[in-house]
Amino acid sequence: MSSTISWVITLLLISLVISLMKKNKQKELDTSSVNDTVLKLPAYILVLGIIDFILFAGFAVFFYITSNGTDPIWIPLAFMLFAFLGLYLVYSYIIEKFTFDDNGVDYRRFTAKKIRLEWNNIESIKYSALMTWFIIKDGDGNKAYFSIMLKGMKPFAIKIINKVNKEKIDPKALKILNDLKDGKSVLAM
């Protein structure tokens, strides 16, 4: 019986988190102004990364300390892997800030290298439903990935629609961009 209760509580918490994420995304879309020129990850990514790191690093340390020597080593290593994923979220929150203007968009790669994509040099814009991000490729071979969860997507969508030739935008990507422009939440769960 207690197992069923714990599953119900877990499912309710997951549902709550997902609904809060959708509500936050819709609120962000409703309050965006056309003058916004920054794309950044929402604050809950930072919070989730910190919680993930503390939780799983704690599990790894606890398991390692309480181990009697006969337990497999892969268990604390798996916990540390998840802890490092939390650090990745924190790093992504800090490093992933994009700016855009009338001429193009500046972004940083994972290695912190800054890249500039000019609107008039864009070769293609596609949307990956599985990863929920836009893939923008320019004439120099640079590819940039813009997650749908970034704050500031409404003015970014407006800028893309106004500055990039429609023939270079995949039909699915154009539909998502128009939905964002109209203030519709397209966060896929």
mmCIF file of C-alpha atoms in Angstrom:
data_model
loop_
_atom_site.group_PDB
_atom_site.id
_atom_site.type_symbol
_atom_site.label_atom_id
_atom_site.label_comp_id
_atom_site.label_asym_id
_atom_site.label_seq_id
_atom_site.Cartn_x
_atom_site.Cartn_y
_atom_site.Cartn_z
ATOM 1 C CA MET A 1 0.000 0.000 0.000
ATOM 2 C CA SER A 2 2.776 2.447 0.871
ATOM 3 C CA SER A 3 4.392 1.656 -2.499
ATOM 4 C CA THR A 4 1.206 2.757 -4.285
ATOM 5 C CA ILE A 5 1.047 5.957 -2.243
ATOM 6 C CA SER A 6 4.663 6.795 -3.047
ATOM 7 C CA TRP A 7 3.982 6.270 -6.772
ATOM 8 C CA VAL A 8 0.900 8.492 -6.611
ATOM 9 C CA ILE A 9 2.851 11.214 -4.792
ATOM 10 C CA THR A 10 5.679 10.954 -7.346
ATOM 11 C CA LEU A 11 3.276 11.235 -10.272
ATOM 12 C CA LEU A 12 1.546 14.218 -8.663
ATOM 13 C CA LEU A 13 4.890 15.966 -8.128
ATOM 14 C CA ILE A 14 5.949 15.322 -11.721
ATOM 15 C CA SER A 15 2.600 16.627 -12.974
ATOM 16 C CA LEU A 16 2.988 19.710 -10.795
ATOM 17 C CA VAL A 17 6.491 20.432 -12.116
ATOM 18 C CA ILE A 18 5.385 20.004 -15.746
ATOM 19 C CA SER A 19 2.348 22.243 -15.273
ATOM 20 C CA LEU A 20 4.497 24.916 -13.585
ATOM 21 C CA MET A 21 6.960 24.764 -16.488
ATOM 22 C CA LYS A 22 4.151 25.219 -19.023
ATOM 23 C CA LYS A 23 2.601 28.030 -16.987
ATOM 24 C CA ASN A 24 5.988 29.744 -16.685
ATOM 25 C CA LYS A 25 6.560 29.450 -20.446
ATOM 26 C CA GLN A 26 3.138 30.917 -21.235
ATOM 27 C CA LYS A 27 3.689 33.766 -18.743
ATOM 28 C CA GLU A 28 7.063 34.514 -20.344
ATOM 29 C CA LEU A 29 5.472 34.586 -23.812
ATOM 30 C CA ASP A 30 2.689 36.887 -22.623
ATOM 31 C CA THR A 31 5.075 39.415 -21.056
ATOM 32 C CA SER A 32 7.774 39.493 -23.752
ATOM 33 C CA SER A 33 8.204 42.774 -25.513
ATOM 34 C CA VAL A 34 9.473 43.175 -29.048
ATOM 35 C CA ASN A 35 12.481 45.132 -27.715
ATOM 36 C CA ASP A 36 13.903 42.094 -25.897
ATOM 37 C CA THR A 37 17.137 41.010 -27.535
ATOM 38 C CA VAL A 38 18.356 38.317 -25.139
ATOM 39 C CA LEU A 39 17.625 34.611 -25.047
ATOM 40 C CA LYS A 40 18.461 32.813 -21.820
ATOM 41 C CA LEU A 41 17.504 29.678 -19.957
ATOM 42 C CA PRO A 42 14.825 29.978 -17.278
ATOM 43 C CA ALA A 43 15.927 30.061 -13.641
ATOM 44 C CA TYR A 44 14.419 26.668 -12.865
ATOM 45 C CA ILE A 45 17.212 25.075 -14.945
ATOM 46 C CA LEU A 46 19.749 26.464 -12.480
ATOM 47 C CA VAL A 47 17.668 25.294 -9.509
ATOM 48 C CA LEU A 48 17.222 21.808 -10.991
ATOM 49 C CA GLY A 49 20.951 21.576 -11.700
ATOM 50 C CA ILE A 50 21.905 22.528 -8.150
ATOM 51 C CA ILE A 51 19.350 20.159 -6.607
ATOM 52 C CA ASP A 52 20.423 17.347 -8.942
ATOM 53 C CA PHE A 53 24.086 17.808 -8.082
ATOM 54 C CA ILE A 54 23.549 17.957 -4.324
ATOM 55 C CA LEU A 55 21.144 15.016 -4.310
ATOM 56 C CA PHE A 56 23.152 12.604 -6.453
ATOM 57 C CA ALA A 57 26.574 13.603 -5.102
ATOM 58 C CA GLY A 58 25.108 13.027 -1.648
ATOM 59 C CA PHE A 59 23.834 9.608 -2.707
ATOM 60 C CA ALA A 60 27.261 8.707 -4.106
ATOM 61 C CA VAL A 61 29.092 9.793 -0.967
ATOM 62 C CA PHE A 62 26.568 8.071 1.304
ATOM 63 C CA PHE A 63 26.733 4.837 -0.702
ATOM 64 C CA TYR A 64 30.534 4.922 -0.774
ATOM 65 C CA ILE A 65 30.790 5.566 2.981
ATOM 66 C CA THR A 66 28.242 2.937 3.994
ATOM 67 C CA SER A 67 29.478 0.317 1.525
ATOM 68 C CA ASN A 68 30.900 -2.854 3.070
ATOM 69 C CA GLY A 69 33.290 -3.482 0.186
ATOM 70 C CA THR A 70 31.226 -6.132 -1.553
ATOM 71 C CA ASP A 71 28.949 -3.735 -3.417
ATOM 72 C CA PRO A 72 29.656 -3.032 -7.090
ATOM 73 C CA ILE A 73 31.618 0.133 -7.824
ATOM 74 C CA TRP A 74 29.285 1.137 -10.671
ATOM 75 C CA ILE A 75 26.538 2.236 -8.247
ATOM 76 C CA PRO A 76 28.366 5.293 -6.779
ATOM 77 C CA LEU A 77 29.803 5.973 -10.245
ATOM 78 C CA ALA A 78 26.268 6.083 -11.665
ATOM 79 C CA PHE A 79 25.260 8.506 -8.913
ATOM 80 C CA MET A 80 28.291 10.670 -9.750
ATOM 81 C CA LEU A 81 27.324 10.611 -13.424
ATOM 82 C CA PHE A 82 23.930 12.065 -12.531
ATOM 83 C CA ALA A 83 25.641 14.600 -10.247
ATOM 84 C CA PHE A 84 27.796 15.710 -13.192
ATOM 85 C CA LEU A 85 24.638 16.077 -15.287
ATOM 86 C CA GLY A 86 23.461 18.536 -12.628
ATOM 87 C CA LEU A 87 26.727 20.449 -13.017
ATOM 88 C CA TYR A 88 26.147 20.458 -16.776
ATOM 89 C CA LEU A 89 22.759 22.150 -16.204
ATOM 90 C CA VAL A 90 24.386 24.796 -13.989
ATOM 91 C CA TYR A 91 27.133 25.370 -16.579
ATOM 92 C CA SER A 92 24.549 25.615 -19.366
ATOM 93 C CA TYR A 93 22.545 28.166 -17.392
ATOM 94 C CA ILE A 94 25.658 30.310 -16.909
ATOM 95 C CA ILE A 95 27.112 30.007 -20.424
ATOM 96 C CA GLU A 96 24.013 29.899 -22.648
ATOM 97 C CA LYS A 97 23.031 33.498 -23.225
ATOM 98 C CA PHE A 98 22.186 34.573 -26.742
ATOM 99 C CA THR A 99 21.767 38.102 -28.055
ATOM 100 C CA PHE A 100 20.241 39.151 -31.341
ATOM 101 C CA ASP A 101 19.747 42.379 -33.265
ATOM 102 C CA ASP A 102 18.721 43.526 -36.749
ATOM 103 C CA ASN A 103 21.848 42.015 -38.314
ATOM 104 C CA GLY A 104 22.102 38.616 -36.656
ATOM 105 C CA VAL A 105 22.439 36.572 -33.518
ATOM 106 C CA ASP A 106 25.432 36.017 -31.215
ATOM 107 C CA TYR A 107 25.710 32.802 -29.278
ATOM 108 C CA ARG A 108 28.248 30.809 -27.314
ATOM 109 C CA ARG A 109 29.102 27.211 -27.895
ATOM 110 C CA PHE A 110 29.585 24.765 -25.041
ATOM 111 C CA THR A 111 33.302 25.607 -25.175
ATOM 112 C CA ALA A 112 32.396 29.288 -24.557
ATOM 113 C CA LYS A 113 33.524 30.269 -28.078
ATOM 114 C CA LYS A 114 31.407 33.144 -29.404
ATOM 115 C CA ILE A 115 29.861 32.768 -32.848
ATOM 116 C CA ARG A 116 27.895 35.296 -34.921
ATOM 117 C CA LEU A 117 25.186 34.233 -37.372
ATOM 118 C CA GLU A 118 24.122 36.957 -39.800
ATOM 119 C CA TRP A 119 20.436 36.902 -40.849
ATOM 120 C CA ASN A 120 21.354 37.398 -44.510
ATOM 121 C CA ASN A 121 23.766 34.419 -44.368
ATOM 122 C CA ILE A 122 21.264 31.881 -42.973
ATOM 123 C CA GLU A 123 20.995 28.787 -45.178
ATOM 124 C CA SER A 124 18.353 26.850 -43.285
ATOM 125 C CA ILE A 125 16.212 26.837 -40.169
ATOM 126 C CA LYS A 126 14.755 23.540 -39.023
ATOM 127 C CA TYR A 127 12.857 22.454 -35.929
ATOM 128 C CA SER A 128 13.604 19.196 -34.115
ATOM 129 C CA ALA A 129 10.461 18.075 -32.276
ATOM 130 C CA LEU A 130 12.368 15.370 -30.415
ATOM 131 C CA MET A 131 14.889 17.806 -28.937
ATOM 132 C CA THR A 132 12.498 20.800 -29.029
ATOM 133 C CA TRP A 133 15.025 23.166 -30.527
ATOM 134 C CA PHE A 134 15.614 25.166 -33.671
ATOM 135 C CA ILE A 135 18.652 24.289 -35.759
ATOM 136 C CA ILE A 136 19.970 27.318 -37.615
ATOM 137 C CA LYS A 137 22.710 26.791 -40.197
ATOM 138 C CA ASP A 138 24.569 29.576 -41.967
ATOM 139 C CA GLY A 139 26.598 29.734 -45.170
ATOM 140 C CA ASP A 140 29.899 29.328 -43.291
ATOM 141 C CA GLY A 141 28.847 25.918 -41.964
ATOM 142 C CA ASN A 142 28.086 27.103 -38.436
ATOM 143 C CA LYS A 143 25.162 25.446 -36.702
ATOM 144 C CA ALA A 144 23.369 26.883 -33.710
ATOM 145 C CA TYR A 145 20.773 25.179 -31.544
ATOM 146 C CA PHE A 146 18.107 27.286 -29.844
ATOM 147 C CA SER A 147 15.988 25.454 -27.300
ATOM 148 C CA ILE A 148 12.278 26.211 -27.249
ATOM 149 C CA MET A 149 12.515 26.743 -23.484
ATOM 150 C CA LEU A 150 14.741 29.816 -23.801
ATOM 151 C CA LYS A 151 13.225 32.967 -22.396
ATOM 152 C CA GLY A 152 12.741 35.623 -25.069
ATOM 153 C CA MET A 153 11.633 33.291 -27.861
ATOM 154 C CA LYS A 154 8.692 35.490 -28.906
ATOM 155 C CA PRO A 155 10.793 38.470 -30.049
ATOM 156 C CA PHE A 156 13.360 36.044 -31.478
ATOM 157 C CA ALA A 157 10.647 34.364 -33.556
ATOM 158 C CA ILE A 158 9.439 37.760 -34.761
ATOM 159 C CA LYS A 159 12.990 38.709 -35.757
ATOM 160 C CA ILE A 160 13.524 35.441 -37.663
ATOM 161 C CA ILE A 161 10.216 35.774 -39.519
ATOM 162 C CA ASN A 162 11.007 39.377 -40.464
ATOM 163 C CA LYS A 163 14.692 38.933 -41.381
ATOM 164 C CA VAL A 164 15.086 35.450 -42.906
ATOM 165 C CA ASN A 165 13.763 34.440 -46.311
ATOM 166 C CA LYS A 166 10.737 32.145 -45.774
ATOM 167 C CA GLU A 167 12.064 29.682 -48.361
ATOM 168 C CA LYS A 168 14.981 28.921 -46.042
ATOM 169 C CA ILE A 169 12.694 28.035 -43.131
ATOM 170 C CA ASP A 170 11.373 24.488 -42.881
ATOM 171 C CA PRO A 171 7.517 24.441 -42.894
ATOM 172 C CA LYS A 172 7.371 22.826 -39.430
ATOM 173 C CA ALA A 173 9.813 25.416 -38.079
ATOM 174 C CA LEU A 174 7.792 28.230 -39.670
ATOM 175 C CA LYS A 175 4.613 26.976 -37.997
ATOM 176 C CA ILE A 176 6.341 26.858 -34.583
ATOM 177 C CA LEU A 177 7.830 30.335 -35.146
ATOM 178 C CA ASN A 178 4.388 31.719 -36.057
ATOM 179 C CA ASP A 179 2.897 30.103 -32.931
ATOM 180 C CA LEU A 180 5.612 31.728 -30.815
ATOM 181 C CA LYS A 181 5.085 35.071 -32.553
ATOM 182 C CA ASP A 182 1.362 34.844 -31.740
ATOM 183 C CA GLY A 183 2.127 34.121 -28.064
ATOM 184 C CA LYS A 184 1.162 30.466 -28.075
ATOM 185 C CA SER A 185 3.063 28.108 -25.808
ATOM 186 C CA VAL A 186 4.599 25.316 -27.833
ATOM 187 C CA LEU A 187 6.536 23.605 -25.050
ATOM 188 C CA ALA A 188 6.278 19.919 -25.868
ATOM 189 C CA MET A 189 6.098 17.515 -23.002
#
